[in-house]
Coordinates of C-alpha atoms and ligand atoms in Angstrom, one line a residue:
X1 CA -25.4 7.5 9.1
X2 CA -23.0 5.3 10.7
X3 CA -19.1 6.9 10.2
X4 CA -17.5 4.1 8.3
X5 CA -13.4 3.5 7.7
X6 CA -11.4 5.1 5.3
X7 CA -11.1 2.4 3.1
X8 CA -14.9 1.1 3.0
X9 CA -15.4 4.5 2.9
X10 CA -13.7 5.0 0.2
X11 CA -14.7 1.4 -1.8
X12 CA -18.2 2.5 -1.5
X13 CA -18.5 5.8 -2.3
X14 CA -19.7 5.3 -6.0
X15 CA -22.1 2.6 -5.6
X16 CA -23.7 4.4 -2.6
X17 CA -23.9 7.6 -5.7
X18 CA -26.2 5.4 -7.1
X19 CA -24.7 5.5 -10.6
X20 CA -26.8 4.2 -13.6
X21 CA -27.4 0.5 -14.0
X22 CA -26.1 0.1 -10.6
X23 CA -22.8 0.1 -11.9
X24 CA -20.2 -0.1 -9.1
X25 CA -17.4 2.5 -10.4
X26 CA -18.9 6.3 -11.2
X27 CA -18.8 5.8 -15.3
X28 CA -16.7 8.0 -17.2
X29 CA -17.9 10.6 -18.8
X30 CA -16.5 12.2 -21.6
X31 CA -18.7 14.6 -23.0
X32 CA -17.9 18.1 -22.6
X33 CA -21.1 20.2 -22.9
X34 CA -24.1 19.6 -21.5
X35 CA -27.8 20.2 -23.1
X36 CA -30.3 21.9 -21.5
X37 CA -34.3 21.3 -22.5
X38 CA -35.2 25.0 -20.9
X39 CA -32.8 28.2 -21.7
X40 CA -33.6 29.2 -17.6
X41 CA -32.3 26.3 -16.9
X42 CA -28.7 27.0 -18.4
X43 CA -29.0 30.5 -17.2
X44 CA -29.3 29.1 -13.7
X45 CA -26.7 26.1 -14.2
X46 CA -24.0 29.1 -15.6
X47 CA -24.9 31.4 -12.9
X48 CA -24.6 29.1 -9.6
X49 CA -28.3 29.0 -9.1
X50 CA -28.9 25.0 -10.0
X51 CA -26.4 22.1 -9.9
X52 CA -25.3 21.3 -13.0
X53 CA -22.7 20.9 -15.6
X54 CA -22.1 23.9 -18.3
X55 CA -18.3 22.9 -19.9
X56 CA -15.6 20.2 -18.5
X57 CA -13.0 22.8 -18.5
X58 CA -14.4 23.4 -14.9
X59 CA -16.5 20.7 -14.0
X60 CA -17.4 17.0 -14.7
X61 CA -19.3 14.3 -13.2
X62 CA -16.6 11.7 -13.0
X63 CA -14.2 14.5 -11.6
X64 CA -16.4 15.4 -9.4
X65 CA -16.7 11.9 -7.9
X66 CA -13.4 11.9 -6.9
X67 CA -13.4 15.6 -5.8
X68 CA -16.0 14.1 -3.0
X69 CA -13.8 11.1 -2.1
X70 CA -10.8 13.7 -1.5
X71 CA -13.1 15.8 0.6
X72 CA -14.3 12.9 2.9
X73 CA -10.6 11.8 3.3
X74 CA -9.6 15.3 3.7
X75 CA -12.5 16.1 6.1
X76 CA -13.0 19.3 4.3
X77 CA -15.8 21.4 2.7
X78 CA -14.9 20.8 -0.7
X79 CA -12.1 19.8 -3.1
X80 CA -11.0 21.0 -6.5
X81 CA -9.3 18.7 -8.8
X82 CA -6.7 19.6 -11.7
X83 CA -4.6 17.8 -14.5
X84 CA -1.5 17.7 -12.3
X85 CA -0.5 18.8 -8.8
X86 CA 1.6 21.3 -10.5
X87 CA -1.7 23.0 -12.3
X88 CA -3.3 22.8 -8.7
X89 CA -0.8 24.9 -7.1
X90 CA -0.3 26.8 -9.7
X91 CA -4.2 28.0 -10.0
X92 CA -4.1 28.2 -6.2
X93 CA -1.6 31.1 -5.8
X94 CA -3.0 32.9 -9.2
X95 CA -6.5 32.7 -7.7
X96 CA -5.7 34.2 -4.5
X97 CA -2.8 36.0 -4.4
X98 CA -2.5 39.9 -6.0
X99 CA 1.0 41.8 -6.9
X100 CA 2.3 43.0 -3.8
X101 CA 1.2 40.0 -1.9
X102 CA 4.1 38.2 0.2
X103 CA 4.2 34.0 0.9
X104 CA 6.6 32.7 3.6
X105 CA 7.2 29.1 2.3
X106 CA 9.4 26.0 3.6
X107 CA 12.7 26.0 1.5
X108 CA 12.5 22.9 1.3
X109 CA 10.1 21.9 -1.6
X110 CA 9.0 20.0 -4.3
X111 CA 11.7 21.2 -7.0
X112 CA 9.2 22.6 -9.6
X113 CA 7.2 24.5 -6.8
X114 CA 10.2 26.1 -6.2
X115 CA 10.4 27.1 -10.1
X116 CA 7.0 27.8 -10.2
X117 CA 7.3 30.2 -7.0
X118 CA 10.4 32.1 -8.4
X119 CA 8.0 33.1 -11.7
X120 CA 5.8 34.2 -9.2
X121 CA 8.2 36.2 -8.1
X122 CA 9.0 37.6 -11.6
X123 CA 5.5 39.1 -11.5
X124 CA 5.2 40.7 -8.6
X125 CA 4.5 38.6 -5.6
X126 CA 7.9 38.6 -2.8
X127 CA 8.6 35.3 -1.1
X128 CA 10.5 34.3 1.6
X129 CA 12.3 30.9 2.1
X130 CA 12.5 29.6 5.7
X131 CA 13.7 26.7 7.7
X132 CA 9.9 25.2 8.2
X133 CA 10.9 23.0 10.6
X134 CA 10.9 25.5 13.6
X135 CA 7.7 27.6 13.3
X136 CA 10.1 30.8 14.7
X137 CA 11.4 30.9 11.6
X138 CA 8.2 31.5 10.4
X139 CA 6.8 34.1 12.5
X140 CA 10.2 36.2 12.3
X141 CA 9.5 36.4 8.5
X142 CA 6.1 37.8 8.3
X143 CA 5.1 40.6 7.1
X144 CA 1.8 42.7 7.1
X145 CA 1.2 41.9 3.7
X146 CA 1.5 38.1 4.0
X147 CA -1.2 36.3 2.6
X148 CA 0.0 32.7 2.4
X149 CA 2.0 30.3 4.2
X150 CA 3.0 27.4 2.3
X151 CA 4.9 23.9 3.7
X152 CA 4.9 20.1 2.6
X153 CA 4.4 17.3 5.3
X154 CA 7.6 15.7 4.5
X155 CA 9.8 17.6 2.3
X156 CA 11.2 16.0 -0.8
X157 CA 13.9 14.5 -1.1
X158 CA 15.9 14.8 2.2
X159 CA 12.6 14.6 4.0
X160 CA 12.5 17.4 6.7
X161 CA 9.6 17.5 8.5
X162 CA 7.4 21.1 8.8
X163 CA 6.8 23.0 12.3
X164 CA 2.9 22.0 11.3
X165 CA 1.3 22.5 14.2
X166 CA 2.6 25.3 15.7
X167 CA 2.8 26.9 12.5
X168 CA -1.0 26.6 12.1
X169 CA -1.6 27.9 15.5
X170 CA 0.3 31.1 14.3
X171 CA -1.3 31.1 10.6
X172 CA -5.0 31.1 13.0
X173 CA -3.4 33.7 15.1
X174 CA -2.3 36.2 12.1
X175 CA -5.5 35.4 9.8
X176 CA -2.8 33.5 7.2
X177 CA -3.8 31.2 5.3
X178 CA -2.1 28.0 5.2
X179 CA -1.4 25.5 2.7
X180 CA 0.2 22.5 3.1
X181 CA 1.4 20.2 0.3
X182 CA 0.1 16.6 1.5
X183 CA 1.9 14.3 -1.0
X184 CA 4.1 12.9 0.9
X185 CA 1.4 12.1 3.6
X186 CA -1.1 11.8 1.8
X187 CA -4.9 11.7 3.8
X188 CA -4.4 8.3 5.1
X189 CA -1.1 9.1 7.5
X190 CA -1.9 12.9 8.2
X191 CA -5.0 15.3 7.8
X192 CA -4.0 19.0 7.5
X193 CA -6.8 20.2 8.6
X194 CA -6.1 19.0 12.2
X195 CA -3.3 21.3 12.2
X196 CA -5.8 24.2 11.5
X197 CA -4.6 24.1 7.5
X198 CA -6.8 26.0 4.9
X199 CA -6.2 24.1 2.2
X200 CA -4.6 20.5 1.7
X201 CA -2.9 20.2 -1.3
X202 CA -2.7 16.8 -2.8
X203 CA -0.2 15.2 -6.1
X204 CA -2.9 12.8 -7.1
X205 CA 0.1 10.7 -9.3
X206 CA 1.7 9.9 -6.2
X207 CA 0.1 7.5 -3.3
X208 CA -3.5 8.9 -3.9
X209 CA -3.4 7.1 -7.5
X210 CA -0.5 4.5 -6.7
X211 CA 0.7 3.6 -9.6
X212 CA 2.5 5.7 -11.4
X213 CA -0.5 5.6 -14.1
X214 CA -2.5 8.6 -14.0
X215 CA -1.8 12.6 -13.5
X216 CA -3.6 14.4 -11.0
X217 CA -4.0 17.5 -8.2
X218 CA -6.7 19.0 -5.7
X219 CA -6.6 21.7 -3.3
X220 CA -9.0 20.6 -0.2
X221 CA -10.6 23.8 2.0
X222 CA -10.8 22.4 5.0
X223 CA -13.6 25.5 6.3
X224 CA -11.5 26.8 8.9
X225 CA -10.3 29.9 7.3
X226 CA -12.8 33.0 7.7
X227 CA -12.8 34.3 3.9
X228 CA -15.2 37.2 4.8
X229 CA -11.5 38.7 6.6
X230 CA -9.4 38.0 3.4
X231 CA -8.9 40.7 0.7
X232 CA -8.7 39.0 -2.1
X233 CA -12.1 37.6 -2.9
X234 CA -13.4 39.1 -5.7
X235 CA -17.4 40.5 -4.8
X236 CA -18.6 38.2 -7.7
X237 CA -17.6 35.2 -5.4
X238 CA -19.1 36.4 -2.7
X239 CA -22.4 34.3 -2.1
X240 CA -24.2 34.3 0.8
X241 CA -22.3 31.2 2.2
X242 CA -19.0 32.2 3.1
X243 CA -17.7 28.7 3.5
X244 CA -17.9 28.7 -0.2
X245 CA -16.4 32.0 -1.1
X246 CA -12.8 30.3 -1.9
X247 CA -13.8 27.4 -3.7
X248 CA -16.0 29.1 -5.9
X249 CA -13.7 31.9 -6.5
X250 CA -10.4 28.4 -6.7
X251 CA -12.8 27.3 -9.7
X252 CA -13.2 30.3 -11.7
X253 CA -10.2 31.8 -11.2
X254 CA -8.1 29.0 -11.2
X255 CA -9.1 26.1 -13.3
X256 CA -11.7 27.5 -15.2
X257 CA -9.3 30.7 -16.1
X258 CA -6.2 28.8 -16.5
X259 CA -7.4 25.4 -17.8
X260 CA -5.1 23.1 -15.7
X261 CA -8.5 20.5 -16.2
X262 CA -8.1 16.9 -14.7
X263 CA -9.6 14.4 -17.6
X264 CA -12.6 12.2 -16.9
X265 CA -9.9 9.1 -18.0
X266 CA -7.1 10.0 -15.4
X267 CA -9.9 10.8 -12.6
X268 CA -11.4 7.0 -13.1
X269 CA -7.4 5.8 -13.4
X270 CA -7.1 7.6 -9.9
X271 CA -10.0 6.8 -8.6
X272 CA -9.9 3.3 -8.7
X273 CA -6.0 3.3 -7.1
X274 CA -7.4 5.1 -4.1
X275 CA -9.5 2.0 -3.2
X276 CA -6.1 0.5 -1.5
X277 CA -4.6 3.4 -0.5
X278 CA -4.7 2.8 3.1
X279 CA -3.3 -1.5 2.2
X280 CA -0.3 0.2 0.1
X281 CA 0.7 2.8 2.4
X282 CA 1.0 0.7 5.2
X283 CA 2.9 -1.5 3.2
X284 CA 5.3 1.3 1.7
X285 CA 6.0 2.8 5.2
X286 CA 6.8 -0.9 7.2
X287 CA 9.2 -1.5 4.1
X288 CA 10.6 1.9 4.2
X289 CA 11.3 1.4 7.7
X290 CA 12.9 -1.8 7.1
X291 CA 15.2 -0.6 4.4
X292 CA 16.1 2.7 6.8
X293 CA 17.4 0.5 9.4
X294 CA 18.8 -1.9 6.8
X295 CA 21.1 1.2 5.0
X296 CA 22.2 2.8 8.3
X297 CA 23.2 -0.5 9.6
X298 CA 25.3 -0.6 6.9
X299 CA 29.6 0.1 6.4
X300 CA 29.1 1.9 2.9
X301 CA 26.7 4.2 3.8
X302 CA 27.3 7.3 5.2
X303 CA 23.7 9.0 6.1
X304 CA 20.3 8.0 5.5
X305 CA 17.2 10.3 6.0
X306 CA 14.0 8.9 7.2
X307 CA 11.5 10.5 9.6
X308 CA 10.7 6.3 11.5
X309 CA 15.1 7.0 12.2
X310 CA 15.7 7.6 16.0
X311 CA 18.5 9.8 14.2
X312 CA 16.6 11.8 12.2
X313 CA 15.9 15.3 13.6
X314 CA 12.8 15.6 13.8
X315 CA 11.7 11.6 14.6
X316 CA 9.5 12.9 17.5
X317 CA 7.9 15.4 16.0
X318 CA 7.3 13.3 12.9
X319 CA 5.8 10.3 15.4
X320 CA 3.5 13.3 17.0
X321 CA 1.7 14.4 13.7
X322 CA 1.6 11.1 11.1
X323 CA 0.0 7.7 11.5
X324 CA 3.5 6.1 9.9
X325 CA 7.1 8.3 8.9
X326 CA 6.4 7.7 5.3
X327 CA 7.5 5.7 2.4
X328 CA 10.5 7.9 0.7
X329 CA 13.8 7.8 2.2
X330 CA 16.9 9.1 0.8
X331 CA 20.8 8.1 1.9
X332 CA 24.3 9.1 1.0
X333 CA 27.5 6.1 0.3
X334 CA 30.1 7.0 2.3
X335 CA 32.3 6.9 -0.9
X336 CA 30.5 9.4 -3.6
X337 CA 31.3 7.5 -6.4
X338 CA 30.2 4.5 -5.7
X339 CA 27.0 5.9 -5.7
X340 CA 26.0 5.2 -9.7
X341 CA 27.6 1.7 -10.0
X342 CA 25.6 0.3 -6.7
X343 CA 22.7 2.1 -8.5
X344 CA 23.4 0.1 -11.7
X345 CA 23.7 -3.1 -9.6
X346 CA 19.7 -2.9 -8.7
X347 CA 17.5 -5.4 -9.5
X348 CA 14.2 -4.8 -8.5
X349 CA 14.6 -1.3 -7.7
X350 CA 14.0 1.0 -10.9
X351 CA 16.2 4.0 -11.7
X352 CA 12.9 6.6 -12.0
X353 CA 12.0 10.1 -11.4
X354 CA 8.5 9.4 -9.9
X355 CA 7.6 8.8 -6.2
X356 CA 4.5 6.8 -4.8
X357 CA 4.6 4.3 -7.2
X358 CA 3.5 0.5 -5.8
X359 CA 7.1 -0.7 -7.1
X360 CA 10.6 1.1 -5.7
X361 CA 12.2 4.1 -7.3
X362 CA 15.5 5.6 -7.0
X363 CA 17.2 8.7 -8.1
X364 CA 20.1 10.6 -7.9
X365 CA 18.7 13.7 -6.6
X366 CA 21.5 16.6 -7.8
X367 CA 22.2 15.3 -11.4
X368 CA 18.3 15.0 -12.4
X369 CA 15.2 16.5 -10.6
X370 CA 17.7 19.5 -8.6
X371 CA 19.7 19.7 -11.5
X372 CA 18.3 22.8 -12.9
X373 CA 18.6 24.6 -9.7
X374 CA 22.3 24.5 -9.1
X375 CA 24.5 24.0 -6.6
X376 CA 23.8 26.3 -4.1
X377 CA 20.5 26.2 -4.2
X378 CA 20.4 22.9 -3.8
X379 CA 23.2 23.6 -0.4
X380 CA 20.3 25.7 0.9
X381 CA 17.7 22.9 0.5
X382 CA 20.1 20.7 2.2
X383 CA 20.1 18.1 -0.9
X384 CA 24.2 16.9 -1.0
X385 CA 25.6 16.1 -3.9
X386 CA 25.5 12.2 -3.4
X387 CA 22.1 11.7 -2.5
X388 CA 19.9 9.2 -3.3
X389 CA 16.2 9.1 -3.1
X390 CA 14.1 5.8 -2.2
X391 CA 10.4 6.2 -3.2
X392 CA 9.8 2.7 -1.2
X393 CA 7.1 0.3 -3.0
X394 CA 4.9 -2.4 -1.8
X395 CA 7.4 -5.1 -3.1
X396 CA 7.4 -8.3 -0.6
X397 CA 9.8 -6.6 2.4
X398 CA 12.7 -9.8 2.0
X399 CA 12.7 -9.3 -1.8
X400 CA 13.2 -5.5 -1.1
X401 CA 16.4 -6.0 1.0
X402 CA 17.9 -8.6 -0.6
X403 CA 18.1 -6.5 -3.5
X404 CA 20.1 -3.5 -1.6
X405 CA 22.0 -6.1 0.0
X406 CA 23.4 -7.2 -3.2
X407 CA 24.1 -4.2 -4.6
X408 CA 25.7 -2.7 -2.3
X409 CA 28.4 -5.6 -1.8
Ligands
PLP1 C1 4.8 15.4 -7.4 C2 4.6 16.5 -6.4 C3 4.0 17.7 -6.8 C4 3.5 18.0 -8.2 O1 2.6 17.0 -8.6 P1 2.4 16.6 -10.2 O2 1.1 15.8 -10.1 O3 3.6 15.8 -10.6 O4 2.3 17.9 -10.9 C5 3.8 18.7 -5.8 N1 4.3 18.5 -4.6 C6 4.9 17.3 -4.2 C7 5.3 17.2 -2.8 C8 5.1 16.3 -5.1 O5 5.7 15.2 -4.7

């Protein structure tokens, strides 16, 4: 068949599933067992044999519909989708990884990865933090029992951009496998799996969804890992397609074990915000772009961070990987405490803790989301003390800077 767009692609996907009564959206479906006319029939459903449905907790119909749309955007082998992005990684590191097992991760990261990370580290699993955005600093911290490498696109809030590349020809070269946290990205701007990832992780609340109206996460194999060379597949897992190995063993060790389930409501929600993914990201990023040049342009502001900056460090490489820089930018006043009272003087722009909304958020990065982490932490993740973050939205571009411009007189 004829390779279509992303977006048709992506607005056609159900119809062309040929749901009932040629209903255009895959309905949602909210029952959570599923009856069977034949006991070999269950039997077969529960033991892999037949496709089928046995108990939500680890698979639905509607989920499953968007668990294909992820894949196709993701050009992987298979997706698994979960309640949050937080339950995907979550069931992602308990599914494959085993006390004594070591991760090299970017240091700089979602804040509650990093939390969720240091409990790993409570039971049993060391971790290294490294600057991501030179893939040395990768290599010089492996170890022989690495099992995982883990990065984000564009890092959160101050937006450093990872090493991908070359750290996926070294993840290939070591027989690592590597995850990389998409949000940011998303599958429109960047697709991990040209950078030899193993799995795309995705935050369906952010641009996947849109608007700020449903929870969601999915891990993406991309097929390029060899599972039959990783130790931690369990035998049970191990069918005769090795392709499928990891999925299988991400579903029943991870979401069907752990229960982080995405609901059939929140996967339709979802689902029918990705249908202008590709019109809102390209949106975001030209008004993110905009408001960059805007802010450094201007006396009271000291620093802004944005991957489309000429200043920021790594423009070229971030121009290299991604289709656009992005649509979060964060900046620093020049004079700290002007920082709340220009935040108060906002307009359009809402004081929020979400990113990849449709409309603009800001934040104060140290006195909320890095709050908990404390100060040198945060020095580490180089978040300063005045920084704002700009999740940019889709708002008409003049509106967007007026409203700065005012509030920052
Ligand atoms: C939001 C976010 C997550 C967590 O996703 P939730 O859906 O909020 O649990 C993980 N990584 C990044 C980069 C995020 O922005």
């Amino acid at each position: 068949m004829k390779r279509r767009g992303f977006t048709t692609s992506l607005l056609h996907a159900d119809r062309l599933g040929k749901p009932e009564h040629g209903s255009l959206h895959k309905p949602i479906h909210t029952s959570i067992a599923y009856g069977y006319e034949k006991a070999e029939d269950l039997a077969a459903v529960f033991q892999g044999r037949q496709k089928g449905y046995a108990y939500a907790r680890q698979s639905n119909p509607t989920v499953a519909a968007v668990e294909e749309k992820v894949t196709a955007m993701e050009q992987g082998v298979g997706t698994i989708c979960f309640g949050t992005g937080m339950a995907a990684l979550g069931a992602l590191f308990l599914a494959f990884l085993r006390k004594g097992d070591h991760i090299v991760s970017s240091r700089f990261l979602f804040g509650n990865t990093a939390s969720q990370l240091n409990t790993l580290e409570q039971i049993g699993v060391s971790i290294s933090f490294v600057d991501a955005t030179d893939a040395k600093n990768v290599e010089t911290a492996l170890r022989p029992e690495t099992r995982m490498v883990l990065v984000e696109t564009i890092a959160n809030p101050a937006t450093q951009v990872a090493d991908l590349s070359r750290i996926g020809e070294l993840c290939k070269q070591r027989g690592v496998v590597y995850v990389v946290d998409n949000t940011l990205t998303s599958a429109y701007l960047f697709v991990p799996r040209k950078v030899h990832a193993t799995f795309s992780m995705n935050s369906l609340s952010k641009y996947f969804g849109g608007h700020g109206d449903a929870l969601g996460g999915s891990i993406t194999d991309t097929g390029l890992f060899d599972w039959s060379k990783y130790p931690n597949i369990y035998d049970l897992y191990k069918g005769p397609d090795p392709k499928q190995w990891a999925l299988l063993q991400l579903r029943k060790k991870g979401l069907r074990d752990f229960g982080g389930t995405l609901a059939p409501e929140a996967a339709h929600t979802l689902s029918v915000g990705a249908e202008t993914l590709a019109l809102r990201m390209d949106r975001c990023c030209h008004n993110a772009q905009k408001l960059a040049e805007l802010l450094a342009a201007h006396p009271k502001v000291a620093k802004v961070h944005y991957p489309g900056l000429a200043s920021h460090p790594q423009h070229a490489l971030a121009s290299e990987l991604f289709a656009k820089p992005g649509a979060l930018l964060s900046f620093e006043l020049k004079n700290a405490t002007d920082t709340f009272p220009v935040l108060n003087k906002l307009e359009l722009g809402i004081l929020s803790s979400n990113l990849g909304d449709a409309r603009t958020l800001l934040i104060p990065v140290a006195q909320t989301i890095f709050w908990e982490l404390g100060s040198d932490k945060r020095r580490e993740m180089g978040i300063a003390e005045s920084l704002v973050r700009v999740s940019v939205g889709i708002e008409d571009t003049d509106d967007l800077l007026a409203d700065f411009m005012q509030a920052l007189v």
